[in-house]
mmCIF file of C-alpha atoms and ligand atoms in Angstrom:
data_model
loop_
_atom_site.group_PDB
_atom_site.id
_atom_site.type_symbol
_atom_site.label_atom_id
_atom_site.label_comp_id
_atom_site.label_asym_id
_atom_site.label_seq_id
_atom_site.Cartn_x
_atom_site.Cartn_y
_atom_site.Cartn_z
ATOM 1 C CA ARG A 1072 90.000 110.484 70.027
ATOM 2 C CA ALA A 1073 92.940 110.277 67.764
ATOM 3 C CA TYR A 1074 96.248 112.016 68.606
ATOM 4 C CA PRO A 1075 99.207 112.526 66.343
ATOM 5 C CA ARG A 1076 102.343 110.472 67.230
ATOM 6 C CA ASP A 1077 105.730 111.978 67.551
ATOM 7 C CA ASN A 1078 109.208 111.148 68.738
ATOM 8 C CA LEU A 1079 107.915 111.077 72.462
ATOM 9 C CA THR A 1080 105.147 108.635 71.793
ATOM 10 C CA ASN A 1081 105.713 105.671 74.033
ATOM 11 C CA VAL A 1082 102.224 104.308 75.159
ATOM 12 C CA THR A 1083 101.522 100.871 74.092
ATOM 13 C CA PRO A 1084 98.270 99.146 73.168
ATOM 14 C CA SER A 1085 98.373 96.986 76.357
ATOM 15 C CA ILE A 1086 98.707 100.304 78.553
ATOM 16 C CA LEU A 1087 95.988 102.010 76.646
ATOM 17 C CA SER A 1088 93.630 99.051 77.157
ATOM 18 C CA LYS A 1089 93.829 99.600 80.966
ATOM 19 C CA THR A 1090 92.465 103.228 80.531
ATOM 20 C CA THR A 1091 88.869 101.874 80.264
ATOM 21 C CA ARG A 1092 88.876 99.432 83.246
ATOM 22 C CA GLN A 1093 88.082 101.948 85.933
ATOM 23 C CA LEU A 1094 88.639 99.610 88.908
ATOM 24 C CA TYR A 1095 87.908 102.376 91.316
ATOM 25 C CA LEU A 1096 84.341 102.467 90.053
ATOM 26 C CA GLN A 1097 83.827 98.677 89.835
ATOM 27 C CA GLN A 1098 81.383 97.166 92.239
ATOM 28 C CA TYR A 1099 82.930 94.949 95.006
ATOM 29 C CA HIS A 1100 86.485 95.813 93.812
ATOM 30 C CA PRO A 1101 88.741 96.396 96.877
ATOM 31 C CA ILE A 1102 89.909 99.710 95.382
ATOM 32 C CA LEU A 1103 86.327 100.875 95.209
ATOM 33 C CA ILE A 1104 85.657 99.594 98.716
ATOM 34 C CA LEU A 1105 88.736 101.540 100.033
ATOM 35 C CA ARG A 1106 87.757 104.642 98.137
ATOM 36 C CA ASN A 1107 84.255 104.571 99.647
ATOM 37 C CA CYS A 1108 85.773 104.097 103.101
ATOM 38 C CA ILE A 1109 88.104 107.080 102.717
ATOM 39 C CA GLU A 1110 85.214 109.157 101.166
ATOM 40 C CA SER A 1111 83.062 108.526 104.172
ATOM 41 C CA TYR A 1112 85.780 109.508 106.579
ATOM 42 C CA PHE A 1113 86.259 112.884 104.733
ATOM 43 C CA ASP A 1114 82.333 113.173 104.738
ATOM 44 C CA LYS A 1115 81.995 116.811 103.860
ATOM 45 C CA PHE A 1116 84.416 116.663 100.864
ATOM 46 C CA HIS A 1117 83.496 117.054 97.320
ATOM 47 C CA HIS A 1118 84.329 113.907 95.230
ATOM 48 C CA PHE A 1119 85.745 114.044 91.706
ATOM 49 C CA ASN A 1120 85.702 110.532 90.129
ATOM 50 C CA SER A 1121 85.606 111.084 86.427
ATOM 51 C CA PHE A 1122 88.663 112.995 85.292
ATOM 52 C CA SER A 1123 90.136 111.629 82.087
ATOM 53 C CA PRO A 1124 93.550 109.909 82.446
ATOM 54 C CA ILE A 1125 94.702 111.736 79.314
ATOM 55 C CA VAL A 1126 96.152 115.090 80.443
ATOM 56 C CA THR A 1127 98.511 117.755 78.991
ATOM 57 C CA THR A 1128 102.130 117.886 80.186
ATOM 58 C CA VAL A 1129 101.167 121.437 81.448
ATOM 59 C CA GLN A 1130 98.560 119.917 83.819
ATOM 60 C CA ASN A 1131 100.700 117.059 85.011
ATOM 61 C CA PHE A 1132 103.963 119.092 85.483
ATOM 62 C CA ASP A 1133 104.109 122.720 84.665
ATOM 63 C CA GLU A 1134 101.132 123.910 86.685
ATOM 64 C CA LEU A 1135 102.618 122.007 89.605
ATOM 65 C CA GLY A 1136 105.940 123.763 89.391
ATOM 66 C CA PHE A 1137 107.986 120.708 88.013
ATOM 67 C CA PRO A 1138 111.269 122.160 86.691
ATOM 68 C CA ALA A 1139 112.120 121.382 83.045
ATOM 69 C CA ASN A 1140 114.764 118.815 83.998
ATOM 70 C CA HIS A 1141 112.712 116.920 86.622
ATOM 71 C CA PRO A 1142 113.291 113.186 86.169
ATOM 72 C CA GLY A 1143 109.577 112.461 86.320
ATOM 73 C CA ARG A 1144 109.209 114.085 82.918
ATOM 74 C CA SER A 1145 111.531 111.603 81.191
ATOM 75 C CA THR A 1146 110.155 109.047 78.780
ATOM 76 C CA THR A 1147 111.694 106.243 80.792
ATOM 77 C CA ASP A 1148 109.385 107.131 83.709
ATOM 78 C CA SER A 1149 106.156 108.437 82.096
ATOM 79 C CA TYR A 1150 103.775 107.427 79.354
ATOM 80 C CA TYR A 1151 103.590 110.017 76.510
ATOM 81 C CA ILE A 1152 100.916 110.046 73.802
ATOM 82 C CA ASN A 1153 102.958 112.798 72.177
ATOM 83 C CA ASN A 1154 105.114 115.644 73.333
ATOM 84 C CA SER A 1155 102.208 117.687 74.936
ATOM 85 C CA ILE A 1156 99.672 114.895 75.868
ATOM 86 C CA MET A 1157 100.361 112.078 78.300
ATOM 87 C CA LEU A 1158 98.834 109.678 80.816
ATOM 88 C CA ARG A 1159 98.754 111.304 84.149
ATOM 89 C CA THR A 1160 101.381 110.089 86.555
ATOM 90 C CA HIS A 1161 99.479 111.385 89.633
ATOM 91 C CA THR A 1162 96.090 112.782 90.691
ATOM 92 C CA SER A 1163 97.874 116.140 91.507
ATOM 93 C CA ALA A 1164 97.490 116.785 87.762
ATOM 94 C CA HIS A 1165 93.866 117.682 88.530
ATOM 95 C CA GLN A 1166 94.385 119.949 91.510
ATOM 96 C CA ARG A 1167 94.000 123.184 89.545
ATOM 97 C CA GLN A 1168 90.834 122.002 87.801
ATOM 98 C CA ALA A 1169 89.403 121.022 91.127
ATOM 99 C CA PHE A 1170 90.257 124.362 92.863
ATOM 100 C CA GLN A 1171 88.813 126.193 89.895
ATOM 101 C CA THR A 1172 85.409 124.766 90.515
ATOM 102 C CA GLY A 1173 85.482 126.685 93.778
ATOM 103 C CA ALA A 1174 85.541 123.517 95.980
ATOM 104 C CA GLU A 1175 87.209 124.102 99.270
ATOM 105 C CA LYS A 1176 87.614 120.457 100.312
ATOM 106 C CA PHE A 1177 87.788 117.672 97.817
ATOM 107 C CA LEU A 1178 88.920 114.206 96.956
ATOM 108 C CA ILE A 1179 90.031 113.041 93.489
ATOM 109 C CA SER A 1180 90.259 109.297 92.744
ATOM 110 C CA ALA A 1181 91.793 108.064 89.634
ATOM 111 C CA ASP A 1182 94.071 105.583 87.807
ATOM 112 C CA VAL A 1183 97.669 106.849 87.343
ATOM 113 C CA TYR A 1184 100.307 105.579 84.954
ATOM 114 C CA ARG A 1185 104.048 105.166 85.416
ATOM 115 C CA ARG A 1186 106.673 103.103 83.616
ATOM 116 C CA ASP A 1187 108.106 100.856 86.249
ATOM 117 C CA GLU A 1188 110.061 97.674 86.911
ATOM 118 C CA ILE A 1189 108.158 94.375 87.367
ATOM 119 C CA ASP A 1190 107.599 92.831 90.781
ATOM 120 C CA THR A 1191 104.663 91.965 93.113
ATOM 121 C CA CYS A 1192 104.097 95.595 94.314
ATOM 122 C CA HIS A 1193 104.754 97.604 91.093
ATOM 123 C CA TYR A 1194 102.371 97.731 88.096
ATOM 124 C CA PRO A 1195 102.368 100.402 85.456
ATOM 125 C CA VAL A 1196 98.801 101.451 86.458
ATOM 126 C CA PHE A 1197 97.723 102.081 90.033
ATOM 127 C CA HIS A 1198 95.211 104.256 91.830
ATOM 128 C CA GLN A 1199 95.649 107.436 93.856
ATOM 129 C CA MET A 1200 93.402 109.553 95.921
ATOM 130 C CA GLU A 1201 94.159 113.125 96.050
ATOM 131 C CA GLY A 1202 92.687 115.179 98.990
ATOM 132 C CA ALA A 1203 92.863 118.967 99.655
ATOM 133 C CA GLN A 1204 91.349 121.443 102.096
ATOM 134 C CA ILE A 1205 91.654 125.180 101.976
ATOM 135 C CA PHE A 1206 90.822 127.842 104.514
ATOM 136 C CA SER A 1207 90.467 131.727 104.306
ATOM 137 C CA ILE A 1208 93.885 133.023 105.486
ATOM 138 C CA ASN A 1209 92.069 135.490 107.765
ATOM 139 C CA LYS A 1210 89.875 132.928 109.435
ATOM 140 C CA ALA A 1211 92.020 129.753 109.097
ATOM 141 C CA ILE A 1212 93.001 129.586 112.926
ATOM 142 C CA GLU A 1213 89.422 129.706 114.166
ATOM 143 C CA GLU A 1214 88.138 127.404 111.474
ATOM 144 C CA ILE A 1215 90.834 124.798 112.136
ATOM 145 C CA ALA A 1216 90.399 124.854 115.839
ATOM 146 C CA CYS A 1217 86.640 124.350 115.519
ATOM 147 C CA ASP A 1218 87.078 121.471 112.970
ATOM 148 C CA MET A 1219 89.587 119.616 115.145
ATOM 149 C CA GLN A 1220 87.375 119.867 118.268
ATOM 150 C CA ILE A 1221 84.345 118.321 116.546
ATOM 151 C CA SER A 1222 85.947 115.130 115.373
ATOM 152 C CA THR A 1223 88.110 113.592 118.083
ATOM 153 C CA SER A 1224 88.109 109.886 118.428
ATOM 154 C CA GLN A 1225 89.269 108.077 121.484
ATOM 155 C CA GLN A 1226 88.975 104.470 120.203
ATOM 156 C CA TYR A 1227 92.193 104.313 118.141
ATOM 157 C CA ARG A 1228 94.745 104.767 120.860
ATOM 158 C CA HIS A 1229 96.792 101.645 120.291
ATOM 159 C CA ILE A 1230 98.118 103.020 117.093
ATOM 160 C CA ASN A 1231 101.245 105.189 117.396
ATOM 161 C CA THR A 1232 101.997 107.848 115.002
ATOM 162 C CA ASP A 1233 105.538 109.018 115.359
ATOM 163 C CA ASP A 1234 106.525 112.376 114.210
ATOM 164 C CA ASN A 1235 110.078 113.680 114.757
ATOM 165 C CA THR A 1236 109.997 116.147 111.839
ATOM 166 C CA VAL A 1237 110.971 119.723 112.439
ATOM 167 C CA ILE A 1238 110.434 122.755 110.294
ATOM 168 C CA SER A 1239 113.789 123.880 108.853
ATOM 169 C CA THR A 1240 115.256 125.735 105.958
ATOM 170 C CA THR A 1241 115.381 122.661 103.847
ATOM 171 C CA ASN A 1242 111.606 122.073 104.252
ATOM 172 C CA PRO A 1243 110.390 125.549 104.995
ATOM 173 C CA ILE A 1244 107.128 127.288 105.692
ATOM 174 C CA GLN A 1245 106.384 129.593 102.604
ATOM 175 C CA PRO A 1246 107.526 133.167 103.348
ATOM 176 C CA CYS A 1247 104.097 134.472 102.232
ATOM 177 C CA HIS A 1248 102.442 132.539 105.032
ATOM 178 C CA PRO A 1249 101.996 133.967 108.614
ATOM 179 C CA ILE A 1250 103.797 131.434 110.873
ATOM 180 C CA GLU A 1251 100.763 130.750 113.164
ATOM 181 C CA VAL A 1252 98.410 130.250 110.213
ATOM 182 C CA ALA A 1253 100.909 127.943 108.503
ATOM 183 C CA ASN A 1254 101.291 125.936 111.771
ATOM 184 C CA ALA A 1255 97.612 125.557 112.267
ATOM 185 C CA THR A 1256 97.213 124.246 108.585
ATOM 186 C CA ILE A 1257 100.068 121.802 109.323
ATOM 187 C CA SER A 1258 98.399 120.514 112.483
ATOM 188 C CA HIS A 1259 95.178 120.118 110.605
ATOM 189 C CA LEU A 1260 96.822 118.107 107.798
ATOM 190 C CA LYS A 1261 98.679 115.815 110.162
ATOM 191 C CA TYR A 1262 95.659 115.353 112.390
ATOM 192 C CA SER A 1263 93.380 114.500 109.409
ATOM 193 C CA LEU A 1264 95.820 111.903 108.034
ATOM 194 C CA ASN A 1265 96.668 110.361 111.390
ATOM 195 C CA GLU A 1266 92.979 109.867 112.159
ATOM 196 C CA LEU A 1267 92.444 108.560 108.725
ATOM 197 C CA VAL A 1268 95.025 105.735 109.149
ATOM 198 C CA LYS A 1269 93.881 105.027 112.572
ATOM 199 C CA MET A 1270 90.399 104.477 111.200
ATOM 200 C CA LEU A 1271 91.551 102.399 108.272
ATOM 201 C CA PHE A 1272 93.848 100.171 110.269
ATOM 202 C CA ILE A 1273 91.700 99.791 113.396
ATOM 203 C CA ASP A 1274 91.997 96.009 113.288
ATOM 204 C CA GLU A 1275 95.762 95.838 112.654
ATOM 205 C CA LYS A 1276 97.485 95.053 115.873
ATOM 206 C CA ASN A 1277 100.545 97.219 116.687
ATOM 207 C CA LEU A 1278 100.619 99.290 113.557
ATOM 208 C CA GLN A 1279 103.279 101.796 113.445
ATOM 209 C CA VAL A 1280 103.053 104.975 111.456
ATOM 210 C CA ARG A 1281 105.800 107.643 110.976
ATOM 211 C CA TRP A 1282 106.179 111.029 109.324
ATOM 212 C CA VAL A 1283 109.260 111.895 107.350
ATOM 213 C CA ASP A 1284 110.361 114.967 105.609
ATOM 214 C CA ALA A 1285 109.914 115.009 101.812
ATOM 215 C CA TYR A 1286 110.188 117.345 98.800
ATOM 216 C CA PHE A 1287 107.404 117.980 96.228
ATOM 217 C CA PRO A 1288 107.557 120.873 93.849
ATOM 218 C CA PHE A 1289 103.945 121.767 94.608
ATOM 219 C CA THR A 1290 104.092 121.841 98.519
ATOM 220 C CA SER A 1291 106.187 123.401 101.192
ATOM 221 C CA PRO A 1292 106.733 122.132 103.846
ATOM 222 C CA SER A 1293 106.224 118.567 102.548
ATOM 223 C CA TRP A 1294 106.126 115.090 104.194
ATOM 224 C CA GLU A 1295 105.605 111.464 103.610
ATOM 225 C CA MET A 1296 103.633 109.148 105.787
ATOM 226 C CA GLU A 1297 104.887 105.613 106.142
ATOM 227 C CA ILE A 1298 103.513 102.526 107.803
ATOM 228 C CA PHE A 1299 105.512 99.604 109.060
ATOM 229 C CA TYR A 1300 104.256 96.320 107.682
ATOM 230 C CA GLN A 1301 105.908 92.863 107.331
ATOM 231 C CA GLY A 1302 109.267 94.182 108.324
ATOM 232 C CA LYS A 1303 109.313 97.196 105.841
ATOM 233 C CA TRP A 1304 108.363 100.898 106.014
ATOM 234 C CA LEU A 1305 105.816 101.520 103.145
ATOM 235 C CA GLU A 1306 105.274 104.866 101.845
ATOM 236 C CA VAL A 1307 101.580 105.396 101.779
ATOM 237 C CA CYS A 1308 101.114 109.105 101.186
ATOM 238 C CA GLY A 1309 102.806 112.397 100.211
ATOM 239 C CA CYS A 1310 101.476 115.594 101.435
ATOM 240 C CA GLY A 1311 102.135 119.125 102.438
ATOM 241 C CA VAL A 1312 101.055 122.807 102.453
ATOM 242 C CA ILE A 1313 99.957 123.837 98.921
ATOM 243 C CA LYS A 1314 102.358 126.214 97.223
ATOM 244 C CA GLN A 1315 100.670 129.486 97.213
ATOM 245 C CA ASP A 1316 101.142 130.128 93.453
ATOM 246 C CA ILE A 1317 98.898 127.107 92.746
ATOM 247 C CA LEU A 1318 96.145 128.667 94.715
ATOM 248 C CA ASN A 1319 96.684 132.059 93.202
ATOM 249 C CA ASN A 1320 96.601 130.672 89.716
ATOM 250 C CA ALA A 1321 93.381 128.622 90.552
ATOM 251 C CA GLY A 1322 91.544 131.879 91.494
ATOM 252 C CA GLN A 1323 91.872 131.182 95.333
ATOM 253 C CA PRO A 1324 94.402 133.826 96.372
ATOM 254 C CA ASP A 1325 93.052 134.482 99.843
ATOM 255 C CA LYS A 1326 93.278 130.826 100.908
ATOM 256 C CA ILE A 1327 95.829 128.562 102.564
ATOM 257 C CA GLY A 1328 95.550 124.864 102.411
ATOM 258 C CA TRP A 1329 96.951 121.336 102.565
ATOM 259 C CA ALA A 1330 96.945 118.438 100.072
ATOM 260 C CA PHE A 1331 97.893 114.833 100.066
ATOM 261 C CA GLY A 1332 98.161 112.000 97.575
ATOM 262 C CA LEU A 1333 97.449 108.473 98.774
ATOM 263 C CA GLY A 1334 98.474 105.214 96.977
ATOM 264 C CA LEU A 1335 95.441 102.961 97.188
ATOM 265 C CA GLU A 1336 96.955 99.691 96.150
ATOM 266 C CA ARG A 1337 99.582 99.998 98.908
ATOM 267 C CA ILE A 1338 96.832 100.460 101.507
ATOM 268 C CA ALA A 1339 94.613 97.801 99.987
ATOM 269 C CA MET A 1340 97.285 95.105 99.863
ATOM 270 C CA VAL A 1341 97.688 95.492 103.586
ATOM 271 C CA LEU A 1342 94.028 95.812 104.518
ATOM 272 C CA PHE A 1343 92.669 93.009 102.195
ATOM 273 C CA ASN A 1344 95.877 90.761 102.384
ATOM 274 C CA ILE A 1345 96.379 90.904 98.600
ATOM 275 C CA PRO A 1346 99.894 89.419 97.923
ATOM 276 C CA ASP A 1347 100.386 90.496 94.374
ATOM 277 C CA ILE A 1348 99.398 93.660 92.681
ATOM 278 C CA ARG A 1349 98.397 91.997 89.534
ATOM 279 C CA LEU A 1350 95.395 90.458 91.309
ATOM 280 C CA PHE A 1351 93.641 93.856 91.218
ATOM 281 C CA TRP A 1352 93.518 93.484 87.468
ATOM 282 C CA SER A 1353 92.404 89.850 87.495
ATOM 283 C CA LYS A 1354 89.233 89.008 85.592
ATOM 284 C CA ASP A 1355 89.007 85.652 87.484
ATOM 285 C CA PRO A 1356 85.674 85.549 89.302
ATOM 286 C CA ARG A 1357 87.474 83.851 92.214
ATOM 287 C CA PHE A 1358 89.066 87.141 92.957
ATOM 288 C CA ILE A 1359 86.069 89.612 92.808
ATOM 289 C CA ASN A 1360 83.669 87.157 94.212
ATOM 290 C CA GLN A 1361 85.409 87.180 97.571
ATOM 291 C CA PHE A 1362 84.473 90.765 98.340
ATOM 292 C CA THR A 1363 81.206 92.552 99.339
ATOM 293 C CA SER A 1364 80.297 96.216 99.472
ATOM 294 C CA ASN A 1365 81.770 98.268 102.312
ATOM 295 C CA GLU A 1366 83.539 95.414 104.029
ATOM 296 C CA ILE A 1367 87.317 94.877 104.540
ATOM 297 C CA ILE A 1368 87.682 91.070 104.134
ATOM 298 C CA LYS A 1369 90.959 89.293 104.140
ATOM 299 C CA PHE A 1370 91.562 87.732 100.616
ATOM 300 C CA LYS A 1371 92.185 83.974 100.379
ATOM 301 C CA PRO A 1372 94.625 83.209 97.664
ATOM 302 C CA PHE A 1373 93.031 80.621 95.325
ATOM 303 C CA SER A 1374 96.350 78.784 94.916
ATOM 304 C CA LYS A 1375 99.949 79.388 93.901
ATOM 305 C CA TYR A 1376 100.634 78.063 90.399
ATOM 306 C CA PRO A 1377 104.164 76.901 89.637
ATOM 307 C CA SER A 1378 106.562 79.493 88.338
ATOM 308 C CA CYS A 1379 108.776 79.160 85.344
ATOM 309 C CA ILE A 1380 112.127 81.043 85.260
ATOM 310 C CA LYS A 1381 113.816 82.082 82.108
ATOM 311 C CA ASP A 1382 116.999 84.167 81.709
ATOM 312 C CA LEU A 1383 117.584 86.542 78.811
ATOM 313 C CA SER A 1384 121.052 88.019 78.154
ATOM 314 C CA PHE A 1385 122.586 90.201 75.705
ATOM 315 C CA TRP A 1386 125.496 92.414 74.607
ATOM 316 C CA MET A 1387 124.694 96.070 74.295
ATOM 317 C CA ASN A 1388 125.968 97.851 71.196
ATOM 318 C CA ASN A 1389 128.421 100.340 72.564
ATOM 319 C CA ASP A 1390 126.925 103.521 71.311
ATOM 320 C CA LYS A 1391 123.481 102.846 72.717
ATOM 321 C CA GLU A 1392 124.648 101.984 76.215
ATOM 322 C CA HIS A 1393 123.933 105.337 77.801
ATOM 323 C CA GLU A 1394 120.276 105.148 76.586
ATOM 324 C CA PHE A 1395 119.443 101.859 78.090
ATOM 325 C CA HIS A 1396 116.936 101.862 80.896
ATOM 326 C CA ILE A 1397 115.397 98.847 82.757
ATOM 327 C CA THR A 1398 111.934 100.297 82.298
ATOM 328 C CA ASN A 1399 112.409 99.939 78.486
ATOM 329 C CA PHE A 1400 113.227 96.229 78.945
ATOM 330 C CA CYS A 1401 110.185 95.753 81.318
ATOM 331 C CA GLU A 1402 107.830 97.497 78.867
ATOM 332 C CA ILE A 1403 108.639 94.942 76.262
ATOM 333 C CA VAL A 1404 108.181 92.097 78.642
ATOM 334 C CA ARG A 1405 104.794 93.398 79.761
ATOM 335 C CA ASP A 1406 103.587 94.085 76.238
ATOM 336 C CA ILE A 1407 104.168 90.549 75.159
ATOM 337 C CA ALA A 1408 103.678 88.497 78.302
ATOM 338 C CA GLU A 1409 101.063 90.791 79.880
ATOM 339 C CA ASP A 1410 100.276 89.713 83.525
ATOM 340 C CA LEU A 1411 102.104 86.339 83.249
ATOM 341 C CA VAL A 1412 105.276 87.780 84.705
ATOM 342 C CA GLU A 1413 105.560 88.051 88.454
ATOM 343 C CA ASP A 1414 108.972 89.834 88.467
ATOM 344 C CA VAL A 1415 112.016 90.724 86.438
ATOM 345 C CA LYS A 1416 115.438 91.096 88.026
ATOM 346 C CA LEU A 1417 118.693 92.208 86.671
ATOM 347 C CA ILE A 1418 121.014 89.338 87.682
ATOM 348 C CA ASP A 1419 124.217 90.116 85.966
ATOM 349 C CA ASP A 1420 125.883 93.227 84.588
ATOM 350 C CA PHE A 1421 129.502 93.147 83.491
ATOM 351 C CA MET A 1422 131.906 94.785 81.076
ATOM 352 C CA HIS A 1423 134.107 92.633 78.739
ATOM 353 C CA PRO A 1424 137.705 93.606 79.625
ATOM 354 C CA LYS A 1425 138.893 93.525 76.000
ATOM 355 C CA THR A 1426 135.947 94.602 73.739
ATOM 356 C CA LYS A 1427 134.586 96.902 76.599
ATOM 357 C CA LYS A 1428 131.136 95.689 75.707
ATOM 358 C CA ARG A 1429 128.522 95.642 78.441
ATOM 359 C CA SER A 1430 126.539 92.478 78.965
ATOM 360 C CA LEU A 1431 123.242 92.240 80.919
ATOM 361 C CA CYS A 1432 121.322 89.273 82.149
ATOM 362 C CA PHE A 1433 117.733 89.549 83.202
ATOM 363 C CA ARG A 1434 115.818 86.807 85.001
ATOM 364 C CA ILE A 1435 112.101 86.683 84.136
ATOM 365 C CA ASN A 1436 109.878 84.901 86.600
ATOM 366 C CA TYR A 1437 106.661 83.785 84.825
ATOM 367 C CA ARG A 1438 103.781 82.795 86.993
ATOM 368 C CA SER A 1439 100.122 82.926 86.109
ATOM 369 C CA MET A 1440 97.638 83.923 88.848
ATOM 370 C CA ASP A 1441 94.913 81.720 87.646
ATOM 371 C CA ARG A 1442 96.292 78.646 85.951
ATOM 372 C CA THR A 1443 99.355 76.429 85.256
ATOM 373 C CA CYS A 1444 101.336 77.447 82.237
ATOM 374 C CA THR A 1445 102.983 74.836 79.923
ATOM 375 C CA ASN A 1446 106.606 75.083 79.230
ATOM 376 C CA GLU A 1447 105.838 75.312 75.549
ATOM 377 C CA GLU A 1448 103.626 78.443 76.045
ATOM 378 C CA ILE A 1449 106.312 80.098 78.148
ATOM 379 C CA ASN A 1450 109.046 79.201 75.560
ATOM 380 C CA GLY A 1451 106.929 80.780 72.864
ATOM 381 C CA ILE A 1452 106.428 83.928 74.785
ATOM 382 C CA GLN A 1453 110.137 84.161 75.755
ATOM 383 C CA ASP A 1454 111.074 83.783 72.012
ATOM 384 C CA LYS A 1455 108.869 86.711 71.134
ATOM 385 C CA ILE A 1456 110.358 88.726 73.948
ATOM 386 C CA ARG A 1457 113.891 87.891 72.702
ATOM 387 C CA GLU A 1458 112.964 88.958 69.196
ATOM 388 C CA SER A 1459 111.408 92.172 70.292
ATOM 389 C CA VAL A 1460 114.295 93.046 72.655
ATOM 390 C CA ALA A 1461 116.945 92.476 69.830
ATOM 391 C CA GLU A 1462 114.935 94.737 67.626
ATOM 392 C CA LYS A 1463 113.682 97.561 69.754
ATOM 393 C CA LEU A 1464 116.721 97.873 72.169
ATOM 394 C CA ASP A 1465 119.414 97.274 69.363
ATOM 395 C CA VAL A 1466 121.239 94.732 71.369
ATOM 396 C CA THR A 1467 122.923 91.338 70.421
ATOM 397 C CA LEU A 1468 121.326 88.421 72.108
ATOM 398 C CA ARG A 1469 123.528 85.801 73.725
HETATM 399 N N1 DAH B 2380 101.471 113.571 93.732
HETATM 400 C C1 DAH B 2380 102.532 112.994 94.596
HETATM 401 C C2 DAH B 2380 103.049 111.748 94.004
HETATM 402 O O1 DAH B 2380 102.295 111.104 93.276
HETATM 403 C C3 DAH B 2380 101.882 112.737 95.933
HETATM 404 C C4 DAH B 2380 101.551 114.063 96.537
HETATM 405 C C5 DAH B 2380 102.458 114.768 97.381
HETATM 406 C C6 DAH B 2380 100.225 114.597 96.360
HETATM 407 C C7 DAH B 2380 102.147 115.923 98.010
HETATM 408 C C8 DAH B 2380 99.893 115.803 97.074
HETATM 409 C C9 DAH B 2380 100.892 116.456 97.837
HETATM 410 O O2 DAH B 2380 98.790 116.427 96.984
HETATM 411 O O3 DAH B 2380 100.517 117.527 98.474
HETATM 412 O O4 DAH B 2380 104.136 111.344 94.292
#
């Protein structure tokens, strides 16, 4: 389909080319294996796997209660086709559609798009899985008690799920919900996700999981679930009790329910031992050939090719300073170098004392995942990046 451009258009050909890859549907792909695994855990849930990544800003933001000034709406964070059409930034964009089908428990898996910095765990496209379950407000307590009785597993006891969160005025139960019904919904949500991570990480020794308070415009109360991995707490999921307006507007006014959004790459990197997020996009058969259906196998890196480091610095033209954003720089780098860049770091940022001009220096770390690059090739790419940066960001190269 053709869409008219306007002053918000910021999608690039390289990003648009990703919309047809559909890794979550590709046989033997770790994202598909993980999706299948989660779908079989939530075995009675309806699955939506074919929503288009092109959505309206109403679906992505307004229907979910994002205020007009929410930072997620800015063109430095999101990809716009034009001022009313964009690439979805999260699977929550389809909640309303999914509830409108009448489904009472469902999963939505999809690719989502965010402008981001460049490093081994950020990529402008990644995958999320949205889950939701709703109950009749009148019968919720019995339905939930019954559901939690059926599925209780004893085999995962070595995994601790810490929860020190408390309901408070900063993360409140919605006034329209009877307290006991809201509490039952909350226990069902936490129970469902605790059991899910215990099932997924059954072979990880000493995995630690914790719940922390969070804020999302479309849930209250809201939390994030984090897992401790290689010395860091990784956020794997956002969740909460669905704002009642959303259910009312989707034709489900007598229901109460929970929803979550899981980041699939985060979990897959841990489970399959995948060290760099670019690998998910690799067309090298040495990647995909390592995996088989329905099995979580540790990935064996084929080899680490040498890296090549290049710095790029420039003076910013004074009047444009406030408009500069690192994601604009990273976008140019990605557009030209594609997946050859492992990370980009801002290594210097200073103001000239006399001219008051600001100078920035970025360090670009080039490393292919499947071959050794020559210095000439990288120099050629670096020159193109310099040219494009000078032109598009209106800066003076140093
Ligand atoms: N959409 C949120 C994000 O991408 C994640 C999320 C949070 C999804 C809470 C939910 C939810 O369904 O209830 O950051």
